[in-house]
Coordinates of N, CA and C in Angstrom, one line a residue:
Chain A
K627 N 17.2 -1.9 79.1 CA 16.6 -2.5 80.3 C 16.9 -1.6 81.5
Q628 N 15.9 -1.3 82.3 CA 16.0 -0.4 83.4 C 16.9 -1.0 84.4
E629 N 17.8 -0.1 85.0 CA 18.6 -0.5 86.1 C 18.5 0.5 87.2
V630 N 18.4 0.0 88.4 CA 18.1 0.9 89.6 C 19.3 0.7 90.6
T631 N 19.9 1.8 90.9 CA 21.1 1.8 91.8 C 20.8 2.6 93.1
Q632 N 21.1 2.0 94.2 CA 20.9 2.8 95.5 C 22.2 2.9 96.2
I633 N 22.5 4.2 96.6 CA 23.7 4.5 97.3 C 23.3 5.4 98.5
P634 N 24.0 5.1 99.6 CA 25.0 4.1 99.9 C 24.3 2.7 100.1
A635 N 25.1 1.6 100.1 CA 24.5 0.3 100.3 C 24.2 0.1 101.8
A636 N 25.0 0.8 102.6 CA 24.8 0.7 104.1 C 25.1 2.0 104.7
L637 N 24.5 2.3 105.8 CA 24.6 3.6 106.5 C 24.4 3.4 108.0
S638 N 25.3 3.9 108.8 CA 25.1 3.8 110.2 C 25.3 5.2 110.8
V639 N 24.3 5.7 111.5 CA 24.3 7.1 112.0 C 23.8 7.2 113.4
P640 N 24.2 8.2 114.2 CA 23.6 8.4 115.5 C 22.2 9.0 115.4
E641 N 21.5 8.7 116.4 CA 20.1 9.2 116.5 C 20.1 10.7 116.4
G642 N 19.1 11.2 115.7 CA 18.9 12.6 115.6 C 19.4 13.2 114.2
E643 N 20.2 12.5 113.5 CA 20.7 13.0 112.3 C 19.7 13.1 111.2
N644 N 19.8 14.0 110.3 CA 19.0 14.1 109.1 C 19.7 13.3 108.0
L645 N 19.0 12.4 107.3 CA 19.6 11.5 106.3 C 19.1 11.7 104.9
V646 N 19.9 11.4 103.9 CA 19.5 11.4 102.5 C 19.9 10.0 101.9
L647 N 18.9 9.3 101.4 CA 19.2 8.1 100.7 C 18.9 8.3 99.2
N648 N 19.8 7.7 98.4 CA 19.7 8.0 97.0 C 19.3 6.8 96.1
C649 N 18.6 7.1 95.1 CA 18.1 6.1 94.1 C 18.3 6.7 92.8
S650 N 19.0 6.0 91.9 CA 19.2 6.5 90.5 C 18.7 5.4 89.6
F651 N 18.2 5.8 88.4 CA 17.7 4.8 87.4 C 18.1 5.3 86.0
T652 N 18.3 4.3 85.2 CA 19.0 4.5 83.9 C 18.0 5.0 82.8
D653 N 16.8 4.6 82.9 CA 15.8 5.0 81.9 C 14.8 6.0 82.5
S654 N 14.8 7.2 82.0 CA 14.0 8.3 82.6 C 12.5 8.2 82.3
A655 N 12.2 7.3 81.3 CA 10.7 7.1 81.0 C 10.1 6.2 82.0
I656 N 9.6 6.8 83.1 CA 9.0 5.9 84.1 C 7.6 6.4 84.4
Y657 N 6.8 5.5 85.0 CA 5.4 5.8 85.3 C 5.4 6.4 86.8
N658 N 6.0 5.7 87.7 CA 6.2 6.2 89.0 C 7.3 5.6 89.7
L659 N 7.6 6.1 90.9 CA 8.7 5.5 91.7 C 8.2 5.4 93.2
Q660 N 8.5 4.3 93.8 CA 8.0 3.9 95.1 C 9.1 3.6 96.0
W661 N 9.1 4.2 97.2 CA 10.0 3.8 98.3 C 9.4 2.9 99.3
F662 N 10.1 1.9 99.6 CA 9.7 0.9 100.6 C 10.6 0.8 101.8
R663 N 10.1 0.3 102.9 CA 10.9 -0.1 104.0 C 10.8 -1.6 104.3
Q664 N 11.9 -2.2 104.6 CA 11.9 -3.7 104.9 C 12.6 -3.9 106.2
D665 N 11.9 -4.4 107.2 CA 12.6 -4.9 108.4 C 13.2 -6.3 108.2
P666 N 14.2 -6.6 108.9 CA 14.9 -7.9 108.7 C 13.9 -9.1 108.7
G667 N 14.0 -9.9 107.6 CA 13.2 -11.1 107.5 C 11.7 -10.8 107.3
K668 N 11.3 -9.6 107.0 CA 9.9 -9.3 106.8 C 9.6 -8.8 105.4
G669 N 8.4 -8.5 105.1 CA 7.9 -8.0 103.8 C 8.2 -6.6 103.7
L670 N 7.8 -6.0 102.6 CA 8.0 -4.6 102.3 C 6.8 -3.8 102.7
T671 N 7.1 -2.6 103.2 CA 6.0 -1.7 103.6 C 6.2 -0.4 102.8
S672 N 5.2 0.0 102.1 CA 5.2 1.1 101.2 C 5.3 2.4 102.1
L673 N 6.3 3.3 101.7 CA 6.4 4.5 102.4 C 5.9 5.7 101.6
L674 N 6.3 5.8 100.4 CA 5.9 7.0 99.6 C 5.9 6.5 98.1
L675 N 4.9 7.0 97.3 CA 4.9 6.8 95.9 C 4.8 8.1 95.2
I676 N 5.7 8.3 94.2 CA 5.7 9.6 93.5 C 5.3 9.3 92.0
Q677 N 4.3 9.9 91.5 CA 4.0 9.7 90.1 C 5.0 10.5 89.3
S678 N 5.1 10.2 88.0 CA 6.2 10.8 87.2 C 5.9 12.3 87.0
S679 N 4.7 12.7 87.2 CA 4.4 14.2 87.0 C 4.6 15.0 88.3
Q680 N 4.9 14.3 89.4 CA 5.1 14.9 90.6 C 6.6 15.1 90.9
R681 N 6.9 16.1 91.8 CA 8.3 16.4 92.2 C 8.6 15.8 93.5
E682 N 7.6 15.8 94.4 CA 8.0 15.2 95.7 C 6.7 14.8 96.5
Q683 N 6.9 14.0 97.5 CA 5.8 13.5 98.4 C 6.4 13.5 99.8
T684 N 5.5 13.8 100.7 CA 5.9 13.9 102.1 C 4.9 13.1 103.0
S685 N 5.5 12.4 104.0 CA 4.7 11.7 105.0 C 5.5 11.8 106.3
G686 N 5.0 12.6 107.2 CA 5.7 12.7 108.5 C 7.1 13.2 108.4
R687 N 8.0 12.4 108.9 CA 9.4 12.9 108.8 C 10.1 12.5 107.5
L688 N 9.4 11.9 106.6 CA 9.9 11.4 105.3 C 9.5 12.4 104.2
N689 N 10.5 12.6 103.3 CA 10.2 13.4 102.1 C 11.0 12.7 101.0
A690 N 10.2 12.4 99.9 CA 10.9 11.8 98.7 C 10.7 12.8 97.6
S691 N 11.8 13.0 96.9 CA 11.8 13.9 95.7 C 12.1 13.0 94.4
L692 N 11.7 13.6 93.3 CA 11.9 12.9 92.0 C 12.4 13.9 91.0
D693 N 13.5 13.6 90.4 CA 14.0 14.4 89.2 C 14.1 13.4 88.1
K694 N 13.0 13.3 87.3 CA 12.9 12.3 86.3 C 14.0 12.5 85.2
S695 N 14.2 13.7 84.8 CA 15.1 14.0 83.7 C 16.5 13.5 84.0
S696 N 16.9 13.6 85.3 CA 18.3 13.2 85.6 C 18.3 11.8 86.2
G697 N 17.1 11.1 86.3 CA 17.1 9.7 86.7 C 17.4 9.6 88.2
R698 N 16.9 10.5 89.0 CA 17.3 10.4 90.4 C 16.1 10.6 91.3
S699 N 16.1 10.0 92.5 CA 15.2 10.2 93.6 C 15.9 10.2 94.9
T700 N 15.5 11.0 95.8 CA 16.1 11.0 97.1 C 15.0 10.8 98.2
L701 N 15.4 10.1 99.2 CA 14.5 9.9 100.4 C 15.2 10.6 101.5
Y702 N 14.5 11.6 102.1 CA 15.1 12.4 103.1 C 14.3 12.0 104.4
I703 N 15.1 11.6 105.4 CA 14.6 11.2 106.7 C 15.1 12.3 107.8
A704 N 14.1 13.0 108.3 CA 14.5 14.0 109.3 C 14.5 13.4 110.7
A705 N 15.5 13.9 111.5 CA 15.6 13.6 112.9 C 15.5 12.1 113.1
S706 N 16.4 11.3 112.6 CA 16.3 9.9 112.6 C 16.2 9.3 114.0
Q707 N 15.6 8.2 114.1 CA 15.3 7.5 115.3 C 15.8 6.0 115.2
P708 N 16.1 5.3 116.3 CA 16.5 3.9 116.2 C 15.4 3.1 115.5
G709 N 14.2 3.4 115.7 CA 13.1 2.7 115.0 C 13.1 2.8 113.5
D710 N 13.9 3.7 113.0 CA 14.0 3.9 111.5 C 15.0 2.9 110.9
S711 N 15.7 2.1 111.8 CA 16.6 1.1 111.3 C 15.9 0.0 110.5
A712 N 16.3 -0.1 109.3 CA 15.7 -1.0 108.3 C 16.4 -0.9 107.0
T713 N 16.0 -1.7 106.0 CA 16.5 -1.5 104.7 C 15.5 -0.8 103.9
Y714 N 15.9 0.2 103.1 CA 15.1 1.0 102.3 C 15.3 0.7 100.8
L715 N 14.2 0.4 100.2 CA 14.3 0.0 98.7 C 13.5 1.0 97.9
C716 N 14.0 1.3 96.7 CA 13.2 2.0 95.8 C 12.9 1.2 94.6
A717 N 11.8 1.4 94.0 CA 11.3 0.6 92.8 C 10.7 1.6 91.8
V718 N 11.1 1.4 90.5 CA 10.7 2.2 89.4 C 9.8 1.4 88.5
R719 N 8.7 2.0 88.2 CA 7.7 1.4 87.4 C 7.7 1.9 86.0
P720 N 7.7 1.1 84.9 CA 7.7 1.6 83.5 C 6.4 2.2 83.1
P721 N 6.4 3.0 82.0 CA 5.2 3.6 81.5 C 4.1 2.6 81.2
A722 N 2.9 3.0 81.4 CA 1.8 2.1 81.2 C 1.7 1.6 79.7
W723 N 2.1 2.5 78.8 CA 2.0 2.2 77.4 C 3.0 1.2 77.0
G724 N 4.0 0.9 77.8 CA 5.0 -0.1 77.5 C 4.5 -1.5 77.5
G725 N 3.3 -1.7 78.0 CA 2.7 -3.1 78.1 C 3.0 -3.8 79.4
S726 N 3.9 -3.3 80.2 CA 4.3 -3.9 81.4 C 4.3 -2.9 82.5
Y727 N 3.8 -3.2 83.7 CA 3.8 -2.3 84.8 C 4.6 -2.8 85.9
I728 N 5.5 -3.8 85.6 CA 6.3 -4.5 86.6 C 7.4 -3.6 87.0
P729 N 7.6 -3.3 88.3 CA 8.6 -2.5 88.8 C 10.0 -3.1 88.8
T730 N 11.0 -2.3 88.7 CA 12.4 -2.7 88.9 C 12.9 -2.2 90.2
F731 N 13.4 -3.1 91.0 CA 13.9 -2.7 92.4 C 15.4 -2.5 92.4
G732 N 15.8 -1.6 93.3 CA 17.2 -1.5 93.7 C 17.5 -2.5 94.7
R733 N 18.8 -2.6 95.1 CA 19.3 -3.5 96.1 C 19.0 -3.0 97.5
G734 N 18.7 -1.8 97.6 CA 18.4 -1.2 99.0 C 19.6 -0.6 99.7
T735 N 19.2 0.3 100.6 CA 20.2 0.8 101.6 C 19.8 0.3 103.0
S736 N 20.8 -0.3 103.6 CA 20.6 -0.8 104.9 C 21.0 0.3 105.9
L737 N 20.0 0.7 106.7 CA 20.2 1.8 107.6 C 20.2 1.3 109.1
I738 N 21.2 1.8 109.8 CA 21.2 1.5 111.3 C 21.3 2.9 112.0
V739 N 20.4 3.2 112.9 CA 20.4 4.4 113.7 C 20.6 4.0 115.1
H740 N 21.8 4.4 115.6 CA 22.1 3.9 117.0 C 21.8 5.1 118.0
P741 N 21.4 4.6 119.2 CA 21.0 5.6 120.2 C 22.2 6.5 120.7
Chain B
E762 N -8.5 -10.8 109.1 CA -7.2 -10.7 108.4 C -7.3 -9.5 107.5
T763 N -6.2 -8.7 107.4 CA -6.2 -7.6 106.5 C -5.0 -7.6 105.7
G764 N -5.0 -6.9 104.5 CA -3.8 -6.8 103.7 C -3.4 -8.1 103.0
V765 N -2.2 -8.5 103.0 CA -1.7 -9.7 102.3 C -1.1 -10.6 103.3
T766 N -1.5 -11.8 103.4 CA -1.0 -12.8 104.4 C -0.3 -13.9 103.6
Q767 N 0.7 -14.5 104.3 CA 1.4 -15.6 103.7 C 1.6 -16.7 104.8
T768 N 1.5 -17.9 104.4 CA 1.8 -19.1 105.2 C 2.5 -20.1 104.5
P769 N 3.4 -20.9 105.1 CA 3.9 -20.6 106.5 C 4.8 -19.4 106.5
R770 N 5.2 -19.0 107.6 CA 6.2 -17.9 107.7 C 7.6 -18.4 107.6
H771 N 7.8 -19.6 108.1 CA 9.1 -20.3 108.0 C 8.9 -21.7 107.5
L772 N 9.8 -22.2 106.7 CA 9.7 -23.6 106.1 C 11.1 -24.1 105.9
V773 N 11.3 -25.3 106.4 CA 12.6 -26.0 106.2 C 12.2 -27.3 105.5
M774 N 12.8 -27.5 104.4 CA 12.5 -28.7 103.6 C 13.7 -29.4 103.0
G775 N 13.7 -30.7 102.8 CA 14.7 -31.4 102.2 C 14.6 -31.3 100.7
M776 N 15.6 -31.7 100.0 CA 15.6 -31.5 98.5 C 14.6 -32.4 97.8
T777 N 14.2 -33.5 98.5 CA 13.2 -34.4 97.9 C 11.8 -34.2 98.3
N778 N 11.6 -33.2 99.2 CA 10.2 -32.9 99.7 C 9.4 -32.1 98.6
K779 N 8.1 -32.2 98.9 CA 7.1 -31.3 98.1 C 6.4 -30.5 99.2
K780 N 6.4 -29.2 99.0 CA 5.6 -28.3 99.9 C 5.0 -27.2 99.0
S781 N 4.1 -26.5 99.7 CA 3.4 -25.4 99.0 C 3.4 -24.1 99.9
L782 N 3.6 -23.0 99.3 CA 3.5 -21.7 99.9 C 2.1 -21.1 99.6
K783 N 1.5 -20.4 100.5 CA 0.2 -19.9 100.3 C 0.2 -18.4 100.5
C784 N -0.5 -17.7 99.6 CA -0.7 -16.2 99.8 C -2.1 -15.9 99.6
E785 N -2.6 -15.0 100.4 CA -4.0 -14.6 100.3 C -4.1 -13.0 100.5
Q786 N -4.8 -12.4 99.6 CA -4.9 -10.9 99.7 C -6.4 -10.6 100.0
H787 N -6.6 -9.6 100.9 CA -7.9 -9.2 101.4 C -8.2 -7.8 101.0
L788 N -7.6 -7.4 99.8 CA -7.7 -6.0 99.4 C -8.6 -5.8 98.2
G789 N -9.1 -6.9 97.7 CA -9.9 -6.8 96.5 C -9.1 -6.5 95.2
H790 N -7.9 -6.9 95.2 CA -7.0 -6.7 94.1 C -7.2 -7.7 93.0
N791 N -6.7 -7.5 91.8 CA -6.8 -8.5 90.7 C -5.5 -8.9 90.1
A792 N -4.4 -8.5 90.7 CA -3.1 -9.0 90.3 C -2.3 -9.5 91.5
M793 N -1.6 -10.6 91.3 CA -0.8 -11.1 92.4 C 0.6 -11.5 91.8
Y794 N 1.6 -11.5 92.7 CA 3.0 -11.6 92.3 C 3.7 -12.6 93.3
W795 N 4.7 -13.3 92.7 CA 5.6 -14.0 93.6 C 7.0 -13.4 93.3
Y796 N 7.7 -13.0 94.4 CA 9.1 -12.5 94.3 C 10.0 -13.4 95.1
K797 N 11.3 -13.5 94.7 CA 12.3 -14.2 95.5 C 13.3 -13.1 95.9
Q798 N 13.7 -13.2 97.2 CA 14.7 -12.3 97.7 C 15.8 -13.1 98.4
S799 N 16.9 -13.1 97.7 CA 18.1 -13.8 98.3 C 19.0 -12.7 98.9
A800 N 19.9 -13.2 99.8 CA 20.8 -12.3 100.4 C 21.6 -11.4 99.4
K801 N 21.7 -10.2 99.7 CA 22.5 -9.3 98.9 C 22.1 -9.1 97.4
K802 N 20.9 -9.5 97.1 CA 20.4 -9.4 95.7 C 19.2 -8.6 95.6
P803 N 18.9 -8.0 94.5 CA 17.6 -7.2 94.4 C 16.5 -8.2 94.4
L804 N 15.3 -7.7 94.6 CA 14.1 -8.6 94.5 C 14.0 -9.1 93.1
E805 N 13.7 -10.4 93.0 CA 13.6 -11.0 91.7 C 12.1 -11.4 91.5
L806 N 11.5 -10.9 90.4 CA 10.2 -11.2 90.1 C 10.2 -12.6 89.5
M807 N 9.2 -13.4 90.0 CA 9.1 -14.8 89.5 C 7.9 -15.0 88.6
F808 N 6.7 -14.7 89.2 CA 5.5 -14.9 88.4 C 4.5 -13.7 88.7
V809 N 3.6 -13.4 87.7 CA 2.6 -12.5 87.8 C 1.3 -13.1 87.3
Y810 N 0.2 -12.9 88.0 CA -1.1 -13.3 87.6 C -2.0 -12.1 87.6
N811 N -2.7 -11.9 86.5 CA -3.8 -10.9 86.4 C -5.1 -11.6 86.1
F812 N -6.1 -11.3 87.0 CA -7.4 -12.0 86.9 C -7.2 -13.5 86.7
K813 N -6.4 -14.1 87.5 CA -6.2 -15.5 87.6 C -5.3 -16.1 86.4
E814 N -5.0 -15.2 85.5 CA -4.2 -15.7 84.3 C -2.7 -15.3 84.5
Q815 N -1.8 -16.3 84.2 CA -0.4 -16.0 84.4 C 0.0 -15.1 83.2
T816 N 0.6 -14.0 83.5 CA 1.0 -13.0 82.5 C 2.6 -12.9 82.4
E817 N 3.2 -13.3 83.5 CA 4.7 -13.2 83.5 C 5.3 -14.4 84.1
N818 N 6.3 -15.0 83.5 CA 7.1 -16.1 84.1 C 8.5 -15.7 83.8
N819 N 9.2 -15.3 84.8 CA 10.5 -14.7 84.6 C 11.6 -15.8 84.5
S820 N 11.4 -16.7 83.6 CA 12.4 -17.8 83.4 C 12.7 -18.6 84.7
V821 N 11.6 -18.9 85.4 CA 11.7 -19.6 86.7 C 11.8 -21.1 86.4
P822 N 12.7 -21.8 87.1 CA 12.8 -23.3 86.9 C 11.5 -24.0 87.2
S823 N 11.3 -25.1 86.5 CA 10.0 -25.8 86.7 C 9.8 -26.5 88.0
R824 N 10.8 -26.5 88.9 CA 10.6 -27.0 90.2 C 9.8 -26.0 91.1
F825 N 9.5 -24.9 90.5 CA 8.6 -23.9 91.1 C 7.3 -23.9 90.3
S826 N 6.2 -24.2 90.8 CA 5.0 -24.3 90.1 C 3.9 -23.4 90.7
P827 N 3.5 -22.3 90.1 CA 2.5 -21.4 90.7 C 1.1 -21.9 90.4
E828 N 0.2 -21.4 91.2 CA -1.3 -21.7 91.0 C -2.1 -20.6 91.5
C829 N -3.0 -20.1 90.7 CA -3.9 -19.0 91.2 C -5.3 -19.4 90.9
P830 N -6.0 -20.0 91.9 CA -7.4 -20.5 91.7 C -8.4 -19.3 91.6
N831 N -8.1 -18.2 92.2 CA -9.0 -17.0 92.1 C -8.1 -15.8 92.4
S832 N -8.7 -14.6 92.3 CA -8.0 -13.4 92.4 C -7.4 -13.1 93.8
S833 N -7.9 -13.9 94.8 CA -7.5 -13.6 96.2 C -6.4 -14.6 96.7
H834 N -6.2 -15.7 96.0 CA -5.3 -16.7 96.5 C -4.2 -17.0 95.4
L835 N -3.0 -17.2 95.9 CA -1.9 -17.6 95.1 C -1.1 -18.6 95.8
F836 N -0.7 -19.6 95.1 CA 0.2 -20.7 95.7 C 1.5 -20.8 94.9
L837 N 2.5 -21.3 95.6 CA 3.7 -21.7 94.9 C 4.1 -23.1 95.4
H838 N 3.9 -24.0 94.5 CA 4.2 -25.4 94.8 C 5.7 -25.7 94.5
L839 N 6.3 -26.3 95.5 CA 7.8 -26.6 95.5 C 8.1 -28.1 95.4
H840 N 9.0 -28.5 94.6 CA 9.4 -29.9 94.6 C 10.8 -30.0 94.1
T841 N 11.6 -30.9 94.7 CA 13.0 -31.2 94.3 C 13.8 -29.9 94.2
L842 N 13.7 -29.1 95.3 CA 14.4 -27.8 95.3 C 15.9 -28.1 95.6
Q843 N 16.7 -27.0 95.3 CA 18.1 -27.0 95.6 C 18.5 -26.1 96.7
P844 N 19.6 -26.3 97.4 CA 20.0 -25.4 98.5 C 20.0 -23.9 98.1
E845 N 20.3 -23.6 96.8 CA 20.4 -22.2 96.4 C 19.0 -21.6 96.2
D846 N 18.0 -22.4 96.4 CA 16.6 -21.9 96.4 C 16.2 -21.3 97.8
S847 N 17.1 -21.5 98.7 CA 16.8 -20.9 100.1 C 16.8 -19.4 99.9
A848 N 15.7 -18.8 100.4 CA 15.5 -17.4 100.3 C 14.2 -17.0 101.0
L849 N 13.9 -15.7 100.9 CA 12.7 -15.2 101.4 C 11.7 -15.0 100.2
Y850 N 10.6 -15.7 100.2 CA 9.6 -15.6 99.1 C 8.5 -14.7 99.5
L851 N 8.4 -13.6 98.7 CA 7.4 -12.6 99.0 C 6.3 -12.6 98.0
C852 N 5.1 -12.4 98.5 CA 3.9 -12.3 97.7 C 3.4 -10.9 97.7
A853 N 2.9 -10.4 96.6 CA 2.4 -9.0 96.5 C 1.1 -9.0 95.7
S854 N 0.3 -8.0 95.9 CA -0.9 -7.8 95.1 C -1.0 -6.3 94.7
S855 N -1.8 -6.1 93.7 CA -2.1 -4.7 93.2 C -3.4 -4.7 92.4
Q856 N -3.9 -3.5 92.2 CA -5.1 -3.4 91.3 C -4.5 -3.0 90.0
V857 N -4.8 -3.9 89.0 CA -4.2 -3.7 87.7 C -4.6 -2.3 87.1
F858 N -5.8 -1.9 87.2 CA -6.2 -0.6 86.5 C -6.2 0.5 87.5
D859 N -5.5 0.4 88.6 CA -5.4 1.5 89.5 C -4.4 2.5 88.9
R860 N -4.6 3.7 89.2 CA -3.8 4.8 88.6 C -2.3 4.6 89.0
T861 N -2.1 4.1 90.2 CA -0.7 4.0 90.6 C 0.0 2.6 90.5
Y862 N -0.8 1.6 90.3 CA -0.3 0.2 90.3 C 0.4 -0.2 91.5
E863 N 0.1 0.5 92.6 CA 0.9 0.3 93.8 C 0.8 -1.1 94.3
Q864 N 1.9 -1.7 94.7 CA 1.9 -3.1 95.2 C 1.9 -3.1 96.7
Y865 N 1.2 -4.1 97.2 CA 1.2 -4.3 98.7 C 1.8 -5.7 98.9
F866 N 2.7 -5.8 99.9 CA 3.5 -7.0 100.1 C 3.0 -7.8 101.3
G867 N 3.1 -9.1 101.3 CA 3.0 -9.9 102.5 C 4.2 -10.0 103.3
P868 N 4.2 -10.6 104.4 CA 5.4 -10.7 105.3 C 6.5 -11.7 104.8
G869 N 6.1 -12.5 103.9 CA 7.1 -13.4 103.3 C 7.2 -14.8 104.0
T870 N 7.7 -15.7 103.3 CA 8.0 -17.1 103.8 C 9.5 -17.3 103.7
R871 N 10.1 -17.5 104.9 CA 11.6 -17.8 104.9 C 11.7 -19.3 104.6
L872 N 12.3 -19.6 103.4 CA 12.5 -21.0 103.0 C 13.9 -21.4 103.2
T873 N 14.2 -22.5 103.8 CA 15.5 -23.1 103.9 C 15.5 -24.5 103.3
V874 N 16.3 -24.8 102.3 CA 16.4 -26.1 101.7 C 17.6 -26.8 102.2
T875 N 17.5 -27.9 102.8 CA 18.6 -28.6 103.3 C 19.0 -29.8 102.5

């Protein structure tokens, strides 16, 4: 059974810092990995999706990398801003041939960026 | 309306009440999901519907009853809930045969059972 772990569970940093959030998964046979952002009491907003054949994806100040063989992904946030404060979740999707495409989610990293 | 919408956004109900949560997607997707998110826990998948047919029931108690009348609408009927059922209930949709299976989430319904 796939297990997804996110470290750290919580992070508080001053504005302007570059951040790395980590996601690890136990089964390297994945279809893709997706990073989400969740604001308090709200739904999930997709940030980046990396297919298993890809190494990284970038969107603005965000960069997500994937090392499938070691079961790891990192989300890099450059020049953090108070508006980046949220919980960041990663979700791993199993291979399509497995009969299920339901993702497994981590518990998330709660990020606070203070001015 | 665009994306995935959920109503109501907040719901307080007693343990003997019956209520329903509604989800609607405007993305032309053919799969819809219910998730439960409790404090300090990972997202828990509850139900999955593909083309209106239920394909996953993650051992959810019968006091939660889903309904999917068409590919755009999903309901979660609630009755005789327990206080531990208080949580954020999230709906999501995706395109089953899309290359990425990417899910799009609604804003959630914050449910409090008193």
